[in-house]
mmCIF file with all atom_site columns, C-alpha atoms in Angstrom:
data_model
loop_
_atom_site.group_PDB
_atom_site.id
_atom_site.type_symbol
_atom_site.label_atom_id
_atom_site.label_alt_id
_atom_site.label_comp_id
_atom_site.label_asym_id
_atom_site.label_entity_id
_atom_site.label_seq_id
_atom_site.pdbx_PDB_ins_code
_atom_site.Cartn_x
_atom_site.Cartn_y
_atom_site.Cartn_z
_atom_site.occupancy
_atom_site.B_iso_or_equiv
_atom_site.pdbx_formal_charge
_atom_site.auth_seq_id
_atom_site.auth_comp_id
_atom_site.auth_asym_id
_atom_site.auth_atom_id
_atom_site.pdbx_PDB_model_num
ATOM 1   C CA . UNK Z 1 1   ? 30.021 48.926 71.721 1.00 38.00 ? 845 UNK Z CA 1
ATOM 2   C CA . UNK Z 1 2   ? 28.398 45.653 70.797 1.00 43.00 ? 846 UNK Z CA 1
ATOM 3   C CA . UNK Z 1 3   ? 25.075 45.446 71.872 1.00 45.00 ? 847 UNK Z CA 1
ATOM 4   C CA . UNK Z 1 4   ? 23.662 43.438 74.664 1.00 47.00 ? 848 UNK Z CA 1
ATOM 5   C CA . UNK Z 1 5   ? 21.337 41.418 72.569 1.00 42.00 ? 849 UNK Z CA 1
ATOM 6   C CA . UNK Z 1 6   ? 24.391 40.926 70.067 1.00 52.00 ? 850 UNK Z CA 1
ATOM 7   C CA . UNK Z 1 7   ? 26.080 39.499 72.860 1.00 58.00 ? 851 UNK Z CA 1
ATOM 8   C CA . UNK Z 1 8   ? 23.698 37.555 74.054 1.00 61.00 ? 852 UNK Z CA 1
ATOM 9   C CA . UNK Z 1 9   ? 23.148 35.591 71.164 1.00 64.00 ? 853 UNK Z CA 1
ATOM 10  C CA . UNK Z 1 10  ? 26.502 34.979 71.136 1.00 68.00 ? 854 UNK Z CA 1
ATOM 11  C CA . UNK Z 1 11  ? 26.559 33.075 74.330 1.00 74.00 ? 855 UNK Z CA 1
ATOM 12  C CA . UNK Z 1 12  ? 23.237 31.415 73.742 1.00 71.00 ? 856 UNK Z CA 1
ATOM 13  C CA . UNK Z 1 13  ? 24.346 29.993 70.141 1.00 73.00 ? 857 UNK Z CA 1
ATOM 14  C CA . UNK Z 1 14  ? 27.598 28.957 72.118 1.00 79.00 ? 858 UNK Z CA 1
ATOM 15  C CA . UNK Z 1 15  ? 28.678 25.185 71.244 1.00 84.00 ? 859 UNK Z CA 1
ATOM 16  C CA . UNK Z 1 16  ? 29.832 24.341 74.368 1.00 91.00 ? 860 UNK Z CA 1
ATOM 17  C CA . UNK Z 1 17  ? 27.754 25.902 77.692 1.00 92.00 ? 861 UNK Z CA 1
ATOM 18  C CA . UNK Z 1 18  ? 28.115 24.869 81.362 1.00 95.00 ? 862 UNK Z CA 1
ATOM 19  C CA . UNK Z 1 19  ? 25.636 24.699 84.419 1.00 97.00 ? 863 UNK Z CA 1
ATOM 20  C CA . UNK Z 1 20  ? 27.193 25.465 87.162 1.00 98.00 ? 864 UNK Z CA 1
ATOM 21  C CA . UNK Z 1 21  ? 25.828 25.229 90.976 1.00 98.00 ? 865 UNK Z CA 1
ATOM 22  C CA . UNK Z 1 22  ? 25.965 27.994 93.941 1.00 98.00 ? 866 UNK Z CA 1
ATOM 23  C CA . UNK Z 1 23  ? 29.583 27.500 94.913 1.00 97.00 ? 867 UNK Z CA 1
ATOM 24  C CA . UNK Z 1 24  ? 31.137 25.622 92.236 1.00 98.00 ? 868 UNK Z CA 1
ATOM 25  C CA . UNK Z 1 25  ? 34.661 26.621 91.763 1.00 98.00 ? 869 UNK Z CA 1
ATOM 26  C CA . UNK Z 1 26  ? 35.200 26.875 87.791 1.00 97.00 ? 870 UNK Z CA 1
ATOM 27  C CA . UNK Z 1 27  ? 38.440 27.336 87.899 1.00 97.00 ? 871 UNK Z CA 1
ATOM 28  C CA . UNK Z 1 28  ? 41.242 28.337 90.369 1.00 97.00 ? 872 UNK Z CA 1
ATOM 29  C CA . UNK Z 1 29  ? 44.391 30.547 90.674 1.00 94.00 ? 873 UNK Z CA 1
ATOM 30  C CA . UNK Z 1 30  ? 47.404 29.347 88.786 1.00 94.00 ? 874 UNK Z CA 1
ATOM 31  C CA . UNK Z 1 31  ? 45.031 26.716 86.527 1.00 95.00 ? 875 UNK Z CA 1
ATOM 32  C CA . UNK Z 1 32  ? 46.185 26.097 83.191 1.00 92.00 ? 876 UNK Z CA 1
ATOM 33  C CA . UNK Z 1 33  ? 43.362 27.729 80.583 1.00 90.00 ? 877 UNK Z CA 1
ATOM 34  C CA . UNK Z 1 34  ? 42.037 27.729 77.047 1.00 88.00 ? 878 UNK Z CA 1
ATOM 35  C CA . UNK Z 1 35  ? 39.170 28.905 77.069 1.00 92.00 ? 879 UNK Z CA 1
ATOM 36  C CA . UNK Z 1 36  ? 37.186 32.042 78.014 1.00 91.00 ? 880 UNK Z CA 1
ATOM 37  C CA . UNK Z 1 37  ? 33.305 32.180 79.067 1.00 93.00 ? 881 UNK Z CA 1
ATOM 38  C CA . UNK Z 1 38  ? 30.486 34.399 78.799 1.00 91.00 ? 882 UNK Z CA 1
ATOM 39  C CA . UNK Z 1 39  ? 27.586 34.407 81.365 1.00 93.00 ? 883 UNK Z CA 1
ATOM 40  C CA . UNK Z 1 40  ? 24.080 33.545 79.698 1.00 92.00 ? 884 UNK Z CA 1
ATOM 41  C CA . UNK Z 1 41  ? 22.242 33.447 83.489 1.00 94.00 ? 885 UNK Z CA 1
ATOM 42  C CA . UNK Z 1 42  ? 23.256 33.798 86.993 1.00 97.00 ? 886 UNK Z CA 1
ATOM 43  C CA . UNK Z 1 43  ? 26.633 35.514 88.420 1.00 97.00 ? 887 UNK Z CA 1
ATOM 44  C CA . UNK Z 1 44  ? 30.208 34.298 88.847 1.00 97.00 ? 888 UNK Z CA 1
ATOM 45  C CA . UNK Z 1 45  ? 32.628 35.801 91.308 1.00 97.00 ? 889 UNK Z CA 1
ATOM 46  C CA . UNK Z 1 46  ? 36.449 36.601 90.409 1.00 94.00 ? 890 UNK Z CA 1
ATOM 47  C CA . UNK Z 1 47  ? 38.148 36.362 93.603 1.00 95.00 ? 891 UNK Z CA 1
ATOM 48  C CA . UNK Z 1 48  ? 42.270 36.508 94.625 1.00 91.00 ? 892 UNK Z CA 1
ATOM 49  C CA . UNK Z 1 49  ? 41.986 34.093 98.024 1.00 91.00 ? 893 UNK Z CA 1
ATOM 50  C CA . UNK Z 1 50  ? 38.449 35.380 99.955 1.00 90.00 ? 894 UNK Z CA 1
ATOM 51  C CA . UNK Z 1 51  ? 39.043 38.824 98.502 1.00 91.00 ? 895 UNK Z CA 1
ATOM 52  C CA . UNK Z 1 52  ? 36.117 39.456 95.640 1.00 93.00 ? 896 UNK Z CA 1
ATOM 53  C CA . UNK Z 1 53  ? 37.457 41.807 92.659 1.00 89.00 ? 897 UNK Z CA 1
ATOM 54  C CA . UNK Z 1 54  ? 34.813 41.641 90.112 1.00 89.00 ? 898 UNK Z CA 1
ATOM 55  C CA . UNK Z 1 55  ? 31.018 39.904 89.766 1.00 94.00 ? 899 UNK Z CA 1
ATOM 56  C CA . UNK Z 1 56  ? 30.355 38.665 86.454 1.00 92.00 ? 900 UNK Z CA 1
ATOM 57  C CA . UNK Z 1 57  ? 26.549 38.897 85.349 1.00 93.00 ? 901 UNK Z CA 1
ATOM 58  C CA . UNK Z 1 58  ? 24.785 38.205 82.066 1.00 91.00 ? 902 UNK Z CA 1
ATOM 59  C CA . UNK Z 1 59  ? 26.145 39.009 78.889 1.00 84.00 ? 903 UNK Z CA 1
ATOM 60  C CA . UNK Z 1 60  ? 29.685 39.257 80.992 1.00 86.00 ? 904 UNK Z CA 1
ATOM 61  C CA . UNK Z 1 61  ? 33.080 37.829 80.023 1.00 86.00 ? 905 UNK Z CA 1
ATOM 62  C CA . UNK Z 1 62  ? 35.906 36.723 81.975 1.00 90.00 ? 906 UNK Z CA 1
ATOM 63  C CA . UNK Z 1 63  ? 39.362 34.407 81.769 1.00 90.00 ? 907 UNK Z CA 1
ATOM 64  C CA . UNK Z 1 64  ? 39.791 36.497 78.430 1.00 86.00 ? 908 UNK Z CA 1
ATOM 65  C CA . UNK Z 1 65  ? 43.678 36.200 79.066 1.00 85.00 ? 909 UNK Z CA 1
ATOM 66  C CA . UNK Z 1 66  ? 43.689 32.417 78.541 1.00 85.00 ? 910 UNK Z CA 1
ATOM 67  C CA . UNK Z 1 67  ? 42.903 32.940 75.003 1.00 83.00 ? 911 UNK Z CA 1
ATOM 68  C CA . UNK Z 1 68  ? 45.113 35.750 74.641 1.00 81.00 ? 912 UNK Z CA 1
ATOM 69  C CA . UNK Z 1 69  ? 48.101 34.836 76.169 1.00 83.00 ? 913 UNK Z CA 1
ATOM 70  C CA . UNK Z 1 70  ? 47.555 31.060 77.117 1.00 79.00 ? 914 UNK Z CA 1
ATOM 71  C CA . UNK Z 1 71  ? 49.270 32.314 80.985 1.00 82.00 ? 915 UNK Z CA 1
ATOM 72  C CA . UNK Z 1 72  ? 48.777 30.519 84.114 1.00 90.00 ? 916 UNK Z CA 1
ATOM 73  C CA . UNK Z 1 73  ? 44.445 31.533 85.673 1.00 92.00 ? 917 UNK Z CA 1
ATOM 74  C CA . UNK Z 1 74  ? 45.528 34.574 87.464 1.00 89.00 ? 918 UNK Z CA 1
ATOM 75  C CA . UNK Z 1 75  ? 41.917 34.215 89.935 1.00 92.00 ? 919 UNK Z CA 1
ATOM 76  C CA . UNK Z 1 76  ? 39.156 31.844 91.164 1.00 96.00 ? 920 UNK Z CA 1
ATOM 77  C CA . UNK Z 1 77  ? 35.700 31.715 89.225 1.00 97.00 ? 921 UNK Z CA 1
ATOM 78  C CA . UNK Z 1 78  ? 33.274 31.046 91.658 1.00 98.00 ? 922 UNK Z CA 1
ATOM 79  C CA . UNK Z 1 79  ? 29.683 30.988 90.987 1.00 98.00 ? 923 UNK Z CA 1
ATOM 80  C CA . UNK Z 1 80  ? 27.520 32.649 93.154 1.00 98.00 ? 924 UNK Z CA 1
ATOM 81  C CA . UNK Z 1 81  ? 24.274 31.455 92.105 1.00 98.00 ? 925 UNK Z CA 1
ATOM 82  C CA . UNK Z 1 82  ? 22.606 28.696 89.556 1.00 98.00 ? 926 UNK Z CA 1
ATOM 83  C CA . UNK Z 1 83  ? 24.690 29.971 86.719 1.00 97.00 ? 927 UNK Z CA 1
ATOM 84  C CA . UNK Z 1 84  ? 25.176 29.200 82.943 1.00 96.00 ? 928 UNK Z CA 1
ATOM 85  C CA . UNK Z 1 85  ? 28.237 30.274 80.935 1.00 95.00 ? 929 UNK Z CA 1
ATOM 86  C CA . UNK Z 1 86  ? 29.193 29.819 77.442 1.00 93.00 ? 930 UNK Z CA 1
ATOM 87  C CA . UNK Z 1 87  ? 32.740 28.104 77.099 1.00 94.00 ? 931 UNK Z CA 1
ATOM 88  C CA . UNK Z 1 88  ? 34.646 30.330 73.891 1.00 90.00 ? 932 UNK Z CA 1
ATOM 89  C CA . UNK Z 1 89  ? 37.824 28.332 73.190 1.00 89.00 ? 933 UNK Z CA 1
ATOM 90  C CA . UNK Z 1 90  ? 40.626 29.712 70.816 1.00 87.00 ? 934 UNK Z CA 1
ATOM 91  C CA . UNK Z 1 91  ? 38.888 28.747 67.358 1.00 88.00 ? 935 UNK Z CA 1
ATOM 92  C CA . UNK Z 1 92  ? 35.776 30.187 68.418 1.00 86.00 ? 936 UNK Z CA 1
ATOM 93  C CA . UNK Z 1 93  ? 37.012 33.371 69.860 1.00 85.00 ? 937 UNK Z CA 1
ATOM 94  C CA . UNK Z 1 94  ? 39.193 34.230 66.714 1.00 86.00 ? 938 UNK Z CA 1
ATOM 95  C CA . UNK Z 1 95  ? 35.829 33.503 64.536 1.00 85.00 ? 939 UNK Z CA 1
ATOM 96  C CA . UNK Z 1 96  ? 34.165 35.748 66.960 1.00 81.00 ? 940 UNK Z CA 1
ATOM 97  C CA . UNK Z 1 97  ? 35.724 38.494 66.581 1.00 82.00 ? 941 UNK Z CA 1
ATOM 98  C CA . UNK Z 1 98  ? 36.221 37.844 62.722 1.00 85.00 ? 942 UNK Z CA 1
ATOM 99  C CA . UNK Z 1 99  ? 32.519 37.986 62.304 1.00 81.00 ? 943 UNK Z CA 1
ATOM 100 C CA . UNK Z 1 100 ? 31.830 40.458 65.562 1.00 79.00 ? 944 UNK Z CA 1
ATOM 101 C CA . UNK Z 1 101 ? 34.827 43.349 65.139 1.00 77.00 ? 945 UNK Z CA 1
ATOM 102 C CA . UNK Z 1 102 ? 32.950 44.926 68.017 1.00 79.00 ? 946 UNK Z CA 1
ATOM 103 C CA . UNK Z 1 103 ? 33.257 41.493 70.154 1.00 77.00 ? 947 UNK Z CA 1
ATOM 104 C CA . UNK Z 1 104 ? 37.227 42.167 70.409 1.00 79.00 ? 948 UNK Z CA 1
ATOM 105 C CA . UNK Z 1 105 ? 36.287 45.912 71.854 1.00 81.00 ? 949 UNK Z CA 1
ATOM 106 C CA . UNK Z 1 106 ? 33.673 44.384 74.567 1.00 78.00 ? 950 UNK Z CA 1
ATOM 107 C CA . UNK Z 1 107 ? 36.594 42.204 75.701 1.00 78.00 ? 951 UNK Z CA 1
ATOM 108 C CA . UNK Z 1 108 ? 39.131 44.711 76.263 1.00 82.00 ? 952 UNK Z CA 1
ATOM 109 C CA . UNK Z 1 109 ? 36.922 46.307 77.663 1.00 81.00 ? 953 UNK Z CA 1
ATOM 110 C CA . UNK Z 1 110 ? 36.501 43.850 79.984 1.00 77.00 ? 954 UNK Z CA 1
ATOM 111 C CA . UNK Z 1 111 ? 40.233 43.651 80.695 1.00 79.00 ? 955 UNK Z CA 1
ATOM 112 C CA . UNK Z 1 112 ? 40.531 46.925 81.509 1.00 82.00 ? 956 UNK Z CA 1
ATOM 113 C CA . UNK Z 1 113 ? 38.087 47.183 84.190 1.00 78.00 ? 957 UNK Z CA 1
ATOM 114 C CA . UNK Z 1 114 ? 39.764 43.827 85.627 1.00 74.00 ? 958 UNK Z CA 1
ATOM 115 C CA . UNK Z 1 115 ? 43.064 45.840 85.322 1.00 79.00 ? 959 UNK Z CA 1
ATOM 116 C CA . UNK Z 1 116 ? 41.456 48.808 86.774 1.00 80.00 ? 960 UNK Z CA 1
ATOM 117 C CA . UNK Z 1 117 ? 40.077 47.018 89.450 1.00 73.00 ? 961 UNK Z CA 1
ATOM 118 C CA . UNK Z 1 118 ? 43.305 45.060 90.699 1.00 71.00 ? 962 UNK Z CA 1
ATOM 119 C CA . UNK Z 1 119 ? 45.288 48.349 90.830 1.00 76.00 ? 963 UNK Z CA 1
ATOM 120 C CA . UNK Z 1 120 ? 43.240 50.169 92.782 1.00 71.00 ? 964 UNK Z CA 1
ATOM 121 C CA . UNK Z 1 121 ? 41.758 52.375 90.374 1.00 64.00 ? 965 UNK Z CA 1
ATOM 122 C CA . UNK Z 1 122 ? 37.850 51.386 90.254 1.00 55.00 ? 966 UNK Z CA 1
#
């Protein structure tokens, strides 16, 4: 598993990073995406309507299937608190994992406890 500080590095050296307020919807159900984040600080929420399926914390990645299959947001990103993400768009995830192997594992692994966690199974 890549390491926490790996990761962390990762998203701090990101190109592109966001601040986002208490609240602040990042994206919503049925958005169009291309890119995928990683939380440096603070906590977002992935929600389907008011129902919350997963909190995102540091070192945390979600909207991974934007990159992958370039489908339609499939949940809200709502930050809970001040927040900071790193914004990984196509090129940079595909040099990511050519230079991380490992960062491709942490993001299925991510995937699966989404999946995991929408079926029922968590």
């Amino acid at each position: 598993m890549i390491s926490h500080v790996t990761i962390r590095g990762v998203f701090k050296n990101a190109r592109t990073t966001r601040t986002l307020s208490p609240d602040e919807v990042l994206f919503s159900e049925g958005d169009a995406g291309d890119s995928m984040y990683g939380v440096i600080s603070g906590a977002v929420e992935l929600r389907r309507g008011e129902r919350v399926l997963q909190r995102i914390g540091p070192d945390g990645t979600f909207g991974e299937l934007a990159i992958i299959d370039a489908s339609p947001r499939s949940l809200t990103a709502i930050a809970v608190e001040p927040t900071e993400i790193a914004v990984i768009n196509n090129r940079e995830f595909l040099f990511l994992v050519h230079e991380t192997p490992t960062f491709a594992i942490d993001v299925m692994r991510s995937l699966s406890r989404l999946i995991h966690e929408l079926s029922g199974d968590a």
